mmCIF file of C-alpha atoms in Angstrom:
data_model
loop_
_atom_site.group_PDB
_atom_site.id
_atom_site.type_symbol
_atom_site.label_atom_id
_atom_site.label_comp_id
_atom_site.label_asym_id
_atom_site.label_seq_id
_atom_site.Cartn_x
_atom_site.Cartn_y
_atom_site.Cartn_z
ATOM 1 C CA MET A 64 122.825 129.442 52.622
ATOM 2 C CA PRO A 65 123.977 126.425 53.605
ATOM 3 C CA ASP A 66 125.245 128.080 56.865
ATOM 4 C CA ASN A 67 121.880 129.318 57.610
ATOM 5 C CA LEU A 68 120.216 126.047 57.206
ATOM 6 C CA SER A 69 122.676 124.160 59.213
ATOM 7 C CA THR A 70 122.035 126.912 61.984
ATOM 8 C CA ALA A 71 118.477 126.713 61.801
ATOM 9 C CA GLN A 72 118.618 123.032 62.526
ATOM 10 C CA ALA A 73 120.985 122.957 65.256
ATOM 11 C CA VAL A 74 118.536 125.647 66.620
ATOM 12 C CA TYR A 75 115.501 123.080 66.022
ATOM 13 C CA ALA A 76 117.773 120.043 67.511
ATOM 14 C CA THR A 77 118.492 122.189 70.357
ATOM 15 C CA TYR A 78 114.702 122.865 71.270
ATOM 16 C CA TRP A 79 113.722 119.374 70.307
ATOM 17 C CA LEU A 80 116.323 118.061 72.749
ATOM 18 C CA ALA A 81 115.286 120.268 75.725
ATOM 19 C CA GLY A 82 111.577 119.742 74.914
ATOM 20 C CA GLY A 83 112.224 116.101 75.245
ATOM 21 C CA LEU A 84 114.678 116.497 78.382
ATOM 22 C CA ALA A 85 111.529 118.539 79.936
ATOM 23 C CA ALA A 86 109.080 115.592 78.979
ATOM 24 C CA VAL A 87 111.141 112.960 80.571
ATOM 25 C CA LEU A 88 111.700 114.830 83.326
ATOM 26 C CA GLY A 89 108.127 115.594 83.853
ATOM 27 C CA LEU A 90 107.205 111.606 83.003
ATOM 28 C CA GLN A 91 109.960 111.143 85.947
ATOM 29 C CA PHE A 92 108.105 113.281 88.332
ATOM 30 C CA VAL A 93 104.735 111.585 87.848
ATOM 31 C CA TRP A 94 106.126 108.142 87.656
ATOM 32 C CA ILE A 95 108.163 108.499 91.062
ATOM 33 C CA HIS A 96 105.201 110.386 92.587
ATOM 34 C CA PHE A 97 102.368 107.902 91.938
ATOM 35 C CA VAL A 98 104.616 104.557 91.362
ATOM 36 C CA ALA A 99 107.800 104.307 92.483
ATOM 37 C CA TYR A 100 107.568 106.304 95.446
ATOM 38 C CA PRO A 101 107.885 102.830 98.048
ATOM 39 C CA ALA A 102 111.461 102.405 97.086
ATOM 40 C CA ARG A 103 112.366 105.636 99.323
ATOM 41 C CA PHE A 104 110.018 103.928 101.955
ATOM 42 C CA GLU A 105 112.212 101.061 101.953
ATOM 43 C CA ARG A 106 115.745 103.001 102.571
ATOM 44 C CA MET A 107 113.861 104.983 105.000
ATOM 45 C CA LEU A 108 112.656 101.761 107.102
ATOM 46 C CA ARG A 109 116.325 100.413 106.631
ATOM 47 C CA LYS A 110 117.577 103.739 108.304
ATOM 48 C CA GLY A 111 115.408 102.861 111.245
ATOM 49 C CA ARG A 112 112.310 104.698 110.531
ATOM 50 C CA THR A 113 110.056 101.709 111.748
ATOM 51 C CA TRP A 114 106.769 103.354 111.581
ATOM 52 C CA VAL A 115 107.033 103.684 107.386
ATOM 53 C CA TYR A 116 104.429 101.901 105.780
ATOM 54 C CA ILE A 117 105.431 100.083 102.426
ATOM 55 C CA PRO A 118 102.278 99.431 99.893
ATOM 56 C CA GLN A 119 101.342 95.789 99.978
ATOM 57 C CA ARG A 120 101.828 95.206 96.523
ATOM 58 C CA TRP A 121 105.512 96.598 96.609
ATOM 59 C CA LYS A 122 107.216 93.268 96.182
ATOM 60 C CA GLY A 123 108.231 90.635 93.761
ATOM 61 C CA PHE A 124 108.192 91.016 90.141
ATOM 62 C CA TYR A 125 106.454 94.261 90.320
ATOM 63 C CA LYS A 126 108.978 95.920 92.493
ATOM 64 C CA VAL A 127 111.686 94.926 89.594
ATOM 65 C CA GLN A 128 109.324 96.294 87.077
ATOM 66 C CA VAL A 129 109.167 99.661 88.778
ATOM 67 C CA LEU A 130 112.820 100.113 89.725
ATOM 68 C CA PHE A 131 113.743 99.144 85.948
ATOM 69 C CA VAL A 132 111.493 102.113 84.610
ATOM 70 C CA SER A 133 112.793 104.162 87.131
ATOM 71 C CA ARG A 134 116.246 103.408 86.051
ATOM 72 C CA LEU A 135 115.466 103.532 82.507
ATOM 73 C CA LEU A 136 114.004 107.318 83.239
ATOM 74 C CA VAL A 137 117.218 108.240 84.962
ATOM 75 C CA ILE A 138 119.389 106.925 81.736
ATOM 76 C CA GLY A 139 116.821 108.555 79.137
ATOM 77 C CA ALA A 140 117.213 111.935 80.889
ATOM 78 C CA THR A 141 120.733 111.495 81.281
ATOM 79 C CA LEU A 142 121.457 111.092 77.486
ATOM 80 C CA LEU A 143 118.763 113.600 76.524
ATOM 81 C CA ALA A 144 120.967 116.249 78.864
ATOM 82 C CA VAL A 145 124.234 114.989 77.128
ATOM 83 C CA PHE A 146 122.996 115.314 73.831
ATOM 84 C CA LEU A 147 121.493 118.647 74.283
ATOM 85 C CA MET A 148 124.879 120.056 76.328
ATOM 86 C CA VAL A 149 126.755 118.512 73.224
ATOM 87 C CA GLN A 150 124.565 120.542 70.847
ATOM 88 C CA TYR A 151 124.678 123.543 72.933
ATOM 89 C CA THR A 152 128.247 123.750 73.497
ATOM 90 C CA ASP A 153 129.510 121.988 70.306
ATOM 91 C CA ASN A 154 131.920 120.461 72.361
ATOM 92 C CA ARG A 155 132.616 116.811 71.007
ATOM 93 C CA LYS A 156 135.638 115.965 73.092
ATOM 94 C CA PRO A 157 135.173 112.654 74.895
ATOM 95 C CA LEU A 158 136.435 114.030 78.334
ATOM 96 C CA TRP A 159 133.946 116.510 78.165
ATOM 97 C CA VAL A 160 131.064 114.307 76.858
ATOM 98 C CA ALA A 161 131.769 111.966 80.090
ATOM 99 C CA ALA A 162 132.064 114.975 82.023
ATOM 100 C CA TYR A 163 128.478 115.953 80.899
ATOM 101 C CA ALA A 164 127.222 112.335 81.364
ATOM 102 C CA VAL A 165 128.423 112.273 84.962
ATOM 103 C CA ALA A 166 126.721 115.461 85.661
ATOM 104 C CA ALA A 167 123.292 114.763 83.922
ATOM 105 C CA TYR A 168 123.609 111.103 85.697
ATOM 106 C CA VAL A 169 123.801 112.762 89.086
ATOM 107 C CA ALA A 170 121.157 115.754 88.650
ATOM 108 C CA ALA A 171 118.879 113.223 87.211
ATOM 109 C CA ALA A 172 119.219 110.772 89.860
ATOM 110 C CA TRP A 173 119.054 113.859 92.434
ATOM 111 C CA ALA A 174 116.014 115.123 90.890
ATOM 112 C CA GLY A 175 114.440 111.500 91.212
ATOM 113 C CA ALA A 176 115.346 111.463 94.951
ATOM 114 C CA ALA A 177 114.079 114.839 95.685
ATOM 115 C CA TRP A 178 110.785 113.844 94.383
ATOM 116 C CA SER A 179 110.630 110.843 96.054
ATOM 117 C CA SER A 180 111.130 112.643 99.310
ATOM 118 C CA LEU A 181 108.098 114.434 99.074
ATOM 119 C CA ARG A 182 106.035 111.329 99.295
ATOM 120 C CA TYR A 183 108.144 110.552 102.346
ATOM 121 C CA ARG A 184 107.603 114.044 103.795
ATOM 122 C CA GLN A 185 103.901 113.469 103.479
ATOM 123 C CA GLN A 186 103.971 109.934 105.585
ATOM 124 C CA GLU A 187 106.244 111.463 107.998
ATOM 125 C CA ASP A 188 103.413 114.498 108.572
ATOM 126 C CA ALA A 189 100.874 111.474 108.973
ATOM 127 C CA TYR A 190 102.786 109.571 111.477
ATOM 128 C CA PHE A 191 103.487 112.969 113.324
ATOM 129 C CA LEU A 192 99.915 113.751 113.226
ATOM 130 C CA GLN A 193 99.334 110.523 114.692
ATOM 131 C CA LEU A 194 101.954 110.903 117.425
ATOM 132 C CA ASP A 195 100.544 114.515 118.456
ATOM 133 C CA GLU A 196 96.915 113.497 118.625
ATOM 134 C CA LEU A 197 97.562 110.170 120.931
ATOM 135 C CA ARG A 198 99.958 112.698 122.954
ATOM 136 C CA ALA A 199 96.887 115.001 123.171
ATOM 137 C CA LYS A 200 94.541 112.303 124.082
ATOM 138 C CA PHE A 201 96.787 110.842 126.781
ATOM 139 C CA ASP A 202 97.607 114.505 128.196
ATOM 140 C CA LEU A 203 94.079 114.799 128.527
ATOM 141 C CA GLU A 204 93.363 111.467 130.445
ATOM 142 C CA ASN A 205 96.206 111.973 132.481
ATOM 143 C CA LYS A 206 97.878 108.737 131.431
ATOM 144 C CA ASP A 207 101.400 108.323 131.997
ATOM 145 C CA TYR A 208 103.062 107.007 128.947
ATOM 146 C CA SER A 209 106.775 107.196 128.193
ATOM 147 C CA ASP A 210 108.175 108.715 124.794
ATOM 148 C CA ALA A 211 109.116 105.033 123.603
ATOM 149 C CA GLN A 212 105.690 103.656 124.268
ATOM 150 C CA LEU A 213 103.768 106.647 122.733
ATOM 151 C CA ARG A 214 105.908 106.255 119.845
ATOM 152 C CA ASN A 215 105.431 102.578 119.431
ATOM 153 C CA LEU A 216 101.427 102.617 119.685
ATOM 154 C CA SER A 217 101.491 105.821 117.282
ATOM 155 C CA ALA A 218 103.597 103.808 114.988
ATOM 156 C CA TYR A 219 101.465 100.829 115.110
ATOM 157 C CA GLN A 220 98.295 102.707 114.467
ATOM 158 C CA HIS A 221 99.678 104.563 112.099
ATOM 159 C CA GLN A 222 100.665 101.439 110.086
ATOM 160 C CA GLN A 223 97.008 100.223 110.796
ATOM 161 C CA LYS A 224 95.435 102.973 109.279
ATOM 162 C CA LEU A 225 97.632 102.914 106.163
ATOM 163 C CA HIS A 226 97.154 99.257 105.920
ATOM 164 C CA ARG A 227 93.172 99.712 105.676
ATOM 165 C CA ALA A 228 93.721 102.554 103.378
ATOM 166 C CA ASP A 229 96.026 100.199 101.146
ATOM 167 C CA GLU A 230 93.427 97.516 100.956
ATOM 168 C CA GLU A 231 90.829 99.989 99.904
ATOM 169 C CA GLY A 232 93.236 101.527 97.346
ATOM 170 C CA LYS A 233 92.927 104.905 99.154
ATOM 171 C CA LEU A 234 96.733 104.901 100.198
ATOM 172 C CA LEU A 235 97.765 107.912 98.730
ATOM 173 C CA ALA A 236 94.626 109.930 99.243
ATOM 174 C CA VAL A 237 95.116 109.095 102.960
ATOM 175 C CA ILE A 238 98.638 110.078 103.359
ATOM 176 C CA ARG A 239 97.963 113.314 101.431
ATOM 177 C CA ASP A 240 94.884 114.171 103.609
ATOM 178 C CA GLU A 241 96.792 113.337 106.934
ATOM 179 C CA ALA A 242 99.830 115.467 105.902
ATOM 180 C CA ARG A 243 97.358 118.443 105.122
ATOM 181 C CA ARG A 244 96.073 117.979 108.534
ATOM 182 C CA PHE A 245 99.225 117.721 110.106
ATOM 183 C CA ARG A 246 100.416 121.071 108.384
ATOM 184 C CA ARG A 247 97.296 122.751 109.513
ATOM 185 C CA ALA A 248 97.273 121.769 113.233
ATOM 186 C CA LYS A 249 100.940 122.393 113.375
ATOM 187 C CA PRO A 250 100.723 126.060 113.583
ATOM 188 C CA ALA A 251 98.118 126.209 116.490
ATOM 189 C CA ALA A 252 100.182 123.572 118.302
ATOM 190 C CA LEU A 253 103.082 126.469 118.311
ATOM 191 C CA PRO A 254 103.041 128.278 121.688
ATOM 192 C CA GLU A 255 102.565 131.992 121.292
ATOM 193 C CA ALA A 256 105.275 134.734 121.520
#
């Protein structure tokens, strides 16, 4: 009888750990998607994407708090994944636990980066929509602009539009709507075969 009881407890523990891991990963997605996404924008700005708009409140103590919570979520997901792997494999050797920890940390950090890239892609689509609209407008007016001038003007207008939306508290809605418009307009802009 004790074997059946310990087996049932192990199964319940595995389910609780798996559920906890799923909950932490879901919380990480929501956190990054709605709060911590500017961290990705900062990295892209440093890589030379000058058109990236970083929200006004992303500075100082607020930024430190958000990044701290983001790290806690990665560590929480890592710990739960390690406990789950140890529970599932029943392998408690230190080398294996360390390997599980490294793999779980890399997976949790990769998931966070993948989720933050969703917001970055939306802003990128909004910028290219602005660029395409400007290019079409200048082509229609027969104005001669170089690509560099066109990109700079487009980046400026993109920044201004998002700055106004940020001041009104509608930044994410504007980015999402512009990205949708870009995706709808993109197939129409492709030449027919």
